[in-house]
Backbone as JSON Lines, residues from 0, in Angstrom:
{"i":0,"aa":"X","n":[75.9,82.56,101.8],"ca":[77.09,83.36,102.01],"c":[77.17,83.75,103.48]}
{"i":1,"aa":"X","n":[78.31,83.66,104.35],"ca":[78.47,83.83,105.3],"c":[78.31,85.97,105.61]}
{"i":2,"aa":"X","n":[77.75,86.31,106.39],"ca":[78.15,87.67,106.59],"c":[78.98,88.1,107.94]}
{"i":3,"aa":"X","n":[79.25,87.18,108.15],"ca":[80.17,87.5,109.8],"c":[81.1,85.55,109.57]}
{"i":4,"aa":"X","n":[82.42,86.12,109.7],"ca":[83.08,84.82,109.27],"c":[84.0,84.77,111.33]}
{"i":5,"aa":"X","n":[83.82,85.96,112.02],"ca":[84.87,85.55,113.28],"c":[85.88,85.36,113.31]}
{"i":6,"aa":"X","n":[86.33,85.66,112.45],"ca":[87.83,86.01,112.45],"c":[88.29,87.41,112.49]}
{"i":7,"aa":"X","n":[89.43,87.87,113.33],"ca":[89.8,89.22,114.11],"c":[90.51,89.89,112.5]}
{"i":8,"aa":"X","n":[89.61,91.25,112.61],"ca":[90.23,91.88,111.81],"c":[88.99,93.04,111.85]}
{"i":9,"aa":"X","n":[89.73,94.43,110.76],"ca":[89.05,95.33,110.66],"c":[87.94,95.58,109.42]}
{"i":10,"aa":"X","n":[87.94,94.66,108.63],"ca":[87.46,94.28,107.54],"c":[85.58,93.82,107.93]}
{"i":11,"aa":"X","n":[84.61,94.67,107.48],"ca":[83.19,95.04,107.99],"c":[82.67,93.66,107.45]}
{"i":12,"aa":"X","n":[81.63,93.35,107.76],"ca":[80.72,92.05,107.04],"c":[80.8,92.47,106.3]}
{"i":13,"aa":"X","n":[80.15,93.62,105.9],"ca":[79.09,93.81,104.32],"c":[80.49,94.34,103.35]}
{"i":14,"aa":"X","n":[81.58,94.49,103.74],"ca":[82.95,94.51,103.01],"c":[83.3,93.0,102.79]}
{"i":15,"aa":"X","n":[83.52,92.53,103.34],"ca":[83.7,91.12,103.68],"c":[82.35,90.67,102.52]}
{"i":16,"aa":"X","n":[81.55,90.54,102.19],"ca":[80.78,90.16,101.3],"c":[80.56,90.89,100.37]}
{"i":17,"aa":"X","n":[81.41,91.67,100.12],"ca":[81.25,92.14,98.52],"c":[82.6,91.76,98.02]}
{"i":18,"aa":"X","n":[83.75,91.37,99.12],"ca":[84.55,90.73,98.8],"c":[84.63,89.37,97.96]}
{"i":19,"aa":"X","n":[83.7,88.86,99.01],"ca":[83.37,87.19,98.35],"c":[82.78,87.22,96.89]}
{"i":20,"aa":"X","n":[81.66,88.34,96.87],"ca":[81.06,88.59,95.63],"c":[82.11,88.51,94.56]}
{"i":21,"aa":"X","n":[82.65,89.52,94.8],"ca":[83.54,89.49,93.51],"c":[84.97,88.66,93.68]}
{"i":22,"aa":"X","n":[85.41,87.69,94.37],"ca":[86.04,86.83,94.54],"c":[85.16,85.63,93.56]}
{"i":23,"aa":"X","n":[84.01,85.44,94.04],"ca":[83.24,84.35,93.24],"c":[82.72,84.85,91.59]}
{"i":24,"aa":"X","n":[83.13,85.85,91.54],"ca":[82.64,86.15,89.44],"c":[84.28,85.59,89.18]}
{"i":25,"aa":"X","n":[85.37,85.99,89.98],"ca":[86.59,85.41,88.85],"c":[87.15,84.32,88.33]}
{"i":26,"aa":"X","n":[87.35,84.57,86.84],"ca":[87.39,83.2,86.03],"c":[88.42,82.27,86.87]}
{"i":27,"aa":"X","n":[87.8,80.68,87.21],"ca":[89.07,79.94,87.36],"c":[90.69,79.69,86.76]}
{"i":28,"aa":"X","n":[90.74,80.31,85.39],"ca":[91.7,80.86,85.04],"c":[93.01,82.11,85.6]}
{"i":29,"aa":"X","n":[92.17,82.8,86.16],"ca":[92.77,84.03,86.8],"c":[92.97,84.1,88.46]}
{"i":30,"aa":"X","n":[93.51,85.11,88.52],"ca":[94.09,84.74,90.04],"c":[93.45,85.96,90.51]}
{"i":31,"aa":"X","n":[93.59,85.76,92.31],"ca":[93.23,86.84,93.0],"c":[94.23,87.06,93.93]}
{"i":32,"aa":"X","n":[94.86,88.1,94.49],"ca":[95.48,88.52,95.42],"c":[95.42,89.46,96.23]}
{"i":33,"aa":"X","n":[95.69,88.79,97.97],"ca":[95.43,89.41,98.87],"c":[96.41,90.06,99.36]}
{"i":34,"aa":"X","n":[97.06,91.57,99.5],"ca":[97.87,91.95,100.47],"c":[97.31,92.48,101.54]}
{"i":35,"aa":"X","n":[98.22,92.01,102.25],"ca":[98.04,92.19,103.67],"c":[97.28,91.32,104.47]}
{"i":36,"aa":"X","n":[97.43,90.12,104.99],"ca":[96.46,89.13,105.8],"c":[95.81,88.97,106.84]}
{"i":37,"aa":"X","n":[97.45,89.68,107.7],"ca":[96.94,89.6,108.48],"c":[96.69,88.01,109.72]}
{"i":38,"aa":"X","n":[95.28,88.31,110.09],"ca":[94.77,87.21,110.87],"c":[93.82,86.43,109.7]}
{"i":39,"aa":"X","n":[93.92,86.73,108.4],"ca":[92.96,86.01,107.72],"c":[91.57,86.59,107.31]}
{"i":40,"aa":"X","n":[90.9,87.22,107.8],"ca":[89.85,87.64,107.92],"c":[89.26,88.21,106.26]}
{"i":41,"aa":"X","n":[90.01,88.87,105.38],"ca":[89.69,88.88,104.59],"c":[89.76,87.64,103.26]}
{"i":42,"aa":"X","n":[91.24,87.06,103.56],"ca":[91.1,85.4,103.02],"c":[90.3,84.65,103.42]}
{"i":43,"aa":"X","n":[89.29,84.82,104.27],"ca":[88.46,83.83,105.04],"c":[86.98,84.41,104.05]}
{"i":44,"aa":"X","n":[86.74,85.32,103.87],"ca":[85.76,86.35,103.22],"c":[85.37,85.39,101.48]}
{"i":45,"aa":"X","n":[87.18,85.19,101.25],"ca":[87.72,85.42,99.93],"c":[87.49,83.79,99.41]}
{"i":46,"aa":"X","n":[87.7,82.95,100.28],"ca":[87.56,81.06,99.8],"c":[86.24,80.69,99.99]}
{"i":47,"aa":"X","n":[85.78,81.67,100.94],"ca":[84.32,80.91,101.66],"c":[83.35,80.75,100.99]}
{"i":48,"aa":"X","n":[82.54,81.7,99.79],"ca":[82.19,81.72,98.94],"c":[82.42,80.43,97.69]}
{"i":49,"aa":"X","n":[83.97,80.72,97.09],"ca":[84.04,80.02,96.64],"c":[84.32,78.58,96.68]}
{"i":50,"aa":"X","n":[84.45,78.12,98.08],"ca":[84.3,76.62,98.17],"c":[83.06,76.03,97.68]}
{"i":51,"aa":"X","n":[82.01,77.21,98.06],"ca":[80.9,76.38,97.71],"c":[80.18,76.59,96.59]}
{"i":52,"aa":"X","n":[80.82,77.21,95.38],"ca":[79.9,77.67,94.1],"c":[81.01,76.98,93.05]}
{"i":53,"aa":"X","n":[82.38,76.74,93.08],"ca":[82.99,76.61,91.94],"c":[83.67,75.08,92.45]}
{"i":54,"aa":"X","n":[83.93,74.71,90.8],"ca":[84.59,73.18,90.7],"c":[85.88,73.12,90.76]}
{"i":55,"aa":"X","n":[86.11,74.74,90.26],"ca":[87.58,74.91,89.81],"c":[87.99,76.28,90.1]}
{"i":56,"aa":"X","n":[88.69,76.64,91.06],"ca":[89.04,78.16,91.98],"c":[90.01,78.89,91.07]}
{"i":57,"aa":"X","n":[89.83,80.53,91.08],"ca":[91.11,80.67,90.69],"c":[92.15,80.62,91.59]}
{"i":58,"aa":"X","n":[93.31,80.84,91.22],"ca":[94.37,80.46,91.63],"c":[94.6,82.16,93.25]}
{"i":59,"aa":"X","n":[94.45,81.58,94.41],"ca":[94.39,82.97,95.6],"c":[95.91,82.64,95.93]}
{"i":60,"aa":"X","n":[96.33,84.69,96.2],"ca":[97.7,84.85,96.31],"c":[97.15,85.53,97.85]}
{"i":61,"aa":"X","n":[98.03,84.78,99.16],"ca":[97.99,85.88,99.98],"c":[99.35,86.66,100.28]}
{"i":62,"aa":"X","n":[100.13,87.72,100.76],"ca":[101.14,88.64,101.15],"c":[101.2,89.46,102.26]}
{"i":63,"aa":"X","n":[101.74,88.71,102.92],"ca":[102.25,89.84,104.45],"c":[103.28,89.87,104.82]}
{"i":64,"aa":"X","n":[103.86,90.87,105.22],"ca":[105.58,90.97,105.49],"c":[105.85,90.08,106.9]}
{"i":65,"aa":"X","n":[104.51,89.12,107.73],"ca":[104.95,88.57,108.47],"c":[103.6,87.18,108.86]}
{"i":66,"aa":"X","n":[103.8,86.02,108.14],"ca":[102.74,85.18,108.07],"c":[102.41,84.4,109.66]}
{"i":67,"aa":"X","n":[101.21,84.9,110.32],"ca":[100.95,84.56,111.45],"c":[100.02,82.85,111.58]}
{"i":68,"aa":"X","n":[100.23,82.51,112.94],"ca":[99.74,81.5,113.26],"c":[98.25,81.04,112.67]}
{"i":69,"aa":"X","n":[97.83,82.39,113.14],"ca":[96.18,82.3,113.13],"c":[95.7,81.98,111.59]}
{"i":70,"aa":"X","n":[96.3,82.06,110.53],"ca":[96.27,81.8,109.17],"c":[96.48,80.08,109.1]}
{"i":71,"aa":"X","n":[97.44,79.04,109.74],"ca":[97.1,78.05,109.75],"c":[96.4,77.16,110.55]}
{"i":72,"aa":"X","n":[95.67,78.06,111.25],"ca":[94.21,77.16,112.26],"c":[92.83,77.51,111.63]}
{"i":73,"aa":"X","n":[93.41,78.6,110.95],"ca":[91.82,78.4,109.34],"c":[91.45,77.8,108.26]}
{"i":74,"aa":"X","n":[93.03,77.05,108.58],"ca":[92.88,76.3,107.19],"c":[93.2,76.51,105.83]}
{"i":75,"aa":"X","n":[93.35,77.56,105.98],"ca":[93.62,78.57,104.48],"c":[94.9,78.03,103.64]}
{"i":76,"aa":"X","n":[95.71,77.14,104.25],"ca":[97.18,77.03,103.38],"c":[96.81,76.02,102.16]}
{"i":77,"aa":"X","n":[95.77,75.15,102.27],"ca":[95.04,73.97,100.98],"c":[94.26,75.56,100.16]}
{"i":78,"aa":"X","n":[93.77,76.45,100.47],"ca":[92.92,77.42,99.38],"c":[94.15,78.35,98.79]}
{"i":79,"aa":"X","n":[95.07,78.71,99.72],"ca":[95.81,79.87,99.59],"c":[97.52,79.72,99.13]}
{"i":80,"aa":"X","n":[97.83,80.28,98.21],"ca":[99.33,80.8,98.32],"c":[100.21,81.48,98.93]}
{"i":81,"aa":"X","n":[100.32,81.65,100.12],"ca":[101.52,82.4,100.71],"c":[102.74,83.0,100.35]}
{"i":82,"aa":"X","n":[102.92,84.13,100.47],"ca":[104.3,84.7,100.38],"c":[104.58,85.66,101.26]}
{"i":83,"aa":"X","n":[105.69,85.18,101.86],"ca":[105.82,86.28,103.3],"c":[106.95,87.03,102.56]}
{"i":84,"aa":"X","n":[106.77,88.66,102.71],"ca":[107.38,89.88,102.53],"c":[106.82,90.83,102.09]}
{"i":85,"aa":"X","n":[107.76,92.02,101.65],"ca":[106.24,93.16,101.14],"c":[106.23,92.96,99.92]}
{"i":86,"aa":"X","n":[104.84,93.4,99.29],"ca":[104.31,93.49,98.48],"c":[105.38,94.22,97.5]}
{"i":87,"aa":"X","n":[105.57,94.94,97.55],"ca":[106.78,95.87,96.74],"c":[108.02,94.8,96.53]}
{"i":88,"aa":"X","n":[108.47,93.87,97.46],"ca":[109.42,92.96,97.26],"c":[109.24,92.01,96.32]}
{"i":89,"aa":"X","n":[107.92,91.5,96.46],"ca":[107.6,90.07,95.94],"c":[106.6,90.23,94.22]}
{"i":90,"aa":"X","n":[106.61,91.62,94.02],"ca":[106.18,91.62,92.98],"c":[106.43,90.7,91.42]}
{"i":91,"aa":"X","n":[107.63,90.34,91.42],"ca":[107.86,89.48,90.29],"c":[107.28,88.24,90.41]}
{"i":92,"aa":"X","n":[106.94,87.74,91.64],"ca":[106.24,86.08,91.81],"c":[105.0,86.18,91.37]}
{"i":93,"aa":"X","n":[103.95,87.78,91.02],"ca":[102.94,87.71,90.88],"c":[102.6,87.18,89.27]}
{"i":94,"aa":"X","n":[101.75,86.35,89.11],"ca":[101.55,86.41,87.37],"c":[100.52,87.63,86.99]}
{"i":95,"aa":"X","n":[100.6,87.5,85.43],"ca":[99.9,88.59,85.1],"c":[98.28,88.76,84.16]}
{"i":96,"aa":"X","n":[97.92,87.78,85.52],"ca":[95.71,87.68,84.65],"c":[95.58,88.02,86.27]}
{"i":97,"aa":"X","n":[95.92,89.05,87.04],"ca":[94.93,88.92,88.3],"c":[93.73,89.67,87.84]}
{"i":98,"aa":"X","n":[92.9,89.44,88.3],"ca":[91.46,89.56,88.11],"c":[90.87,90.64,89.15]}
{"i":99,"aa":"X","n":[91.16,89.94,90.76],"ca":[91.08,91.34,91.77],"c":[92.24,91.23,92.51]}
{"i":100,"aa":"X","n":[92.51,92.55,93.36],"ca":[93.87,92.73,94.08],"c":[93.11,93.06,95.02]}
{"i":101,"aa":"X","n":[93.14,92.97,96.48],"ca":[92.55,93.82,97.86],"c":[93.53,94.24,98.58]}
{"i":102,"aa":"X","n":[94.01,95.14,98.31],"ca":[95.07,96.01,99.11],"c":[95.03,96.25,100.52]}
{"i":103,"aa":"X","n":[95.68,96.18,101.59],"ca":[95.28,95.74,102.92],"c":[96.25,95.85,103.9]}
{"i":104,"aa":"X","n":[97.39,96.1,103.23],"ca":[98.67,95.85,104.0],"c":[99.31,97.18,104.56]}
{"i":105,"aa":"X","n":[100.11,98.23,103.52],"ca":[100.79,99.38,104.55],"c":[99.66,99.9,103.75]}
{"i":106,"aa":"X","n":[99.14,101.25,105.2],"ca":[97.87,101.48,105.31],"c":[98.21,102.76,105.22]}
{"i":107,"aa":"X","n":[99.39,103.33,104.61],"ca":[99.48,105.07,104.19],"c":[99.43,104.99,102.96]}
{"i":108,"aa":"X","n":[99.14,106.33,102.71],"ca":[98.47,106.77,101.66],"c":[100.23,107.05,100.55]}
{"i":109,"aa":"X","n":[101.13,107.0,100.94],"ca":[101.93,106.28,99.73],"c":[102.27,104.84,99.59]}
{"i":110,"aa":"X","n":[102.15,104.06,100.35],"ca":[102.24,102.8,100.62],"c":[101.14,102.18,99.51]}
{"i":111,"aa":"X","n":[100.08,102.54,99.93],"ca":[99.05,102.1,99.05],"c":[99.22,102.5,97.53]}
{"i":112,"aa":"X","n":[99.63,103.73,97.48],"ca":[99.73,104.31,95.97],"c":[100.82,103.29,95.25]}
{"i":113,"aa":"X","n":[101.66,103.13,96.31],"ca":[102.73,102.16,95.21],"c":[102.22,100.62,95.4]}
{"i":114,"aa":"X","n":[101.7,100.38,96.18],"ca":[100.66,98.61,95.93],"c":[100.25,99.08,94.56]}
{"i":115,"aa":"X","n":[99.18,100.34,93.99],"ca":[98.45,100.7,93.03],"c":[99.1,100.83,91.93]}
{"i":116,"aa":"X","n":[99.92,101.26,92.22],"ca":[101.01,101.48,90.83],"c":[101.7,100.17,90.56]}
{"i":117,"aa":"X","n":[102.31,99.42,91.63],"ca":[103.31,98.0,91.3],"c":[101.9,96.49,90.43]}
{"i":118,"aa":"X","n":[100.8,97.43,91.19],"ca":[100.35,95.9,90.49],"c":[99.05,96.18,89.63]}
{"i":119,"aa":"X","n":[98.91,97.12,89.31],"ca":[98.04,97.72,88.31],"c":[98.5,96.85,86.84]}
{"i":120,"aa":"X","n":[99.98,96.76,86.52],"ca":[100.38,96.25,85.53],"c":[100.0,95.03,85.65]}
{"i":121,"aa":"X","n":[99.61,93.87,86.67],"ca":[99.4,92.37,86.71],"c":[97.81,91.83,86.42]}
{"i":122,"aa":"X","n":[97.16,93.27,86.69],"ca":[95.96,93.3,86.36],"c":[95.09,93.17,85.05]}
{"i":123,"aa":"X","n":[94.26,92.46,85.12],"ca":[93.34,92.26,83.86],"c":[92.78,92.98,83.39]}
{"i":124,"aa":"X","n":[92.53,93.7,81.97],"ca":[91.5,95.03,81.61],"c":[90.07,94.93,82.04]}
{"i":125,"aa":"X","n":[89.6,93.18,82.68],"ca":[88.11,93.53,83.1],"c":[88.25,93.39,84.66]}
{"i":126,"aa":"X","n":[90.04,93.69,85.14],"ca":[89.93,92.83,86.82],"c":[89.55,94.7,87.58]}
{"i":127,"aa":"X","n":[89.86,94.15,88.75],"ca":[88.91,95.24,89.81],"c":[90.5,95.16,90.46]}
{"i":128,"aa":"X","n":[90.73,96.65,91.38],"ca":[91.54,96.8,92.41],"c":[90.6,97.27,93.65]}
{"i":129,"aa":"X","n":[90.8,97.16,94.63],"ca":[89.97,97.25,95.93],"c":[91.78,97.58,97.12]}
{"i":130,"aa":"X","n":[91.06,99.3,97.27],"ca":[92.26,99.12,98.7],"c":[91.22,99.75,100.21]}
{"i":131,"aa":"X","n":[91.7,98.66,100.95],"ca":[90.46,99.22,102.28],"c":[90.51,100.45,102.77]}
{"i":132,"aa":"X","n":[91.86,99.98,103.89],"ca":[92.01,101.38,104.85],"c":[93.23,101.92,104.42]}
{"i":133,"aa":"X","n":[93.18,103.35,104.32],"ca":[94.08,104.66,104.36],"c":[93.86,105.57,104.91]}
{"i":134,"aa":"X","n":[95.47,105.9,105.54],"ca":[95.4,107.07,106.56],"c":[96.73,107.7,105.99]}
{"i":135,"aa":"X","n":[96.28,108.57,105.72],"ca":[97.11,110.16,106.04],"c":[97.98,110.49,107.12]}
{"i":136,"aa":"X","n":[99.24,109.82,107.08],"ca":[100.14,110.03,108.23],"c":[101.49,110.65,107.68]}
């Protein structure tokens, strides 16, 4: 398992590998989704793992209200699903076995509450929600 992947972001190693961790328990059946991307750094966390343990991936959602360059010089568009807009917009494209969600994107503390609330319903009774950073503004 990689613990430092070099790619720009605020997302810690040892976050970054408990990411992968539990990116790699979910059934190839079920999906995972990333809001907020970003430069990748946590999608980079999120395939790396599983390229090299599974035959058959689940299905990775990434979401940012603005899909940057640096996401296709990682390679990520063959592992990843893209959808550029917010999370609150694009909620109906999500299906409903996600397994984990990593919340990542608007980084206030209602922003996040409604990521928590909009996709709590898409979630699996054994999936995990994970939101990083929140600030109180």
């Amino acid at each position: 398992m990689k613990i430092e992947n070099n790619v720009t972001g605020c997302l810690s190693p040892i976050e970054g590998s408990m990411l992968s961790f539990l990116a790699a328990k979910c059934d190839p059946k079920n999906t995972i989704v990333n809001i907020g991307c970003y430069k990748g750094r946590s999608l980079e966390y999120i395939t790396s793992l599983l390229q090299t343990i599974q035959y058959s991936n689940p299905t990775i959602i990434g979401i940012d209200i603005k899909l940057r360059e640096e996401l296709h010089r990682l390679g990520l568009y063959s592992a990843v699903d893209f959808i550029e807009g917010s999370s609150w917009e694009v909620i109906d494209q999500i299906p409903s076995n996600v397994e984990v969600v990593f919340i990542d994107g608007d980084h206030t503390y209602d922003g996040c509450t409604k990521d928590l609330e909009l996709y709590w319903a898409k979630v699996i009774p054994s999936g995990v929600m994970i939101v990083h950073d929140v600030f109180d503004t």
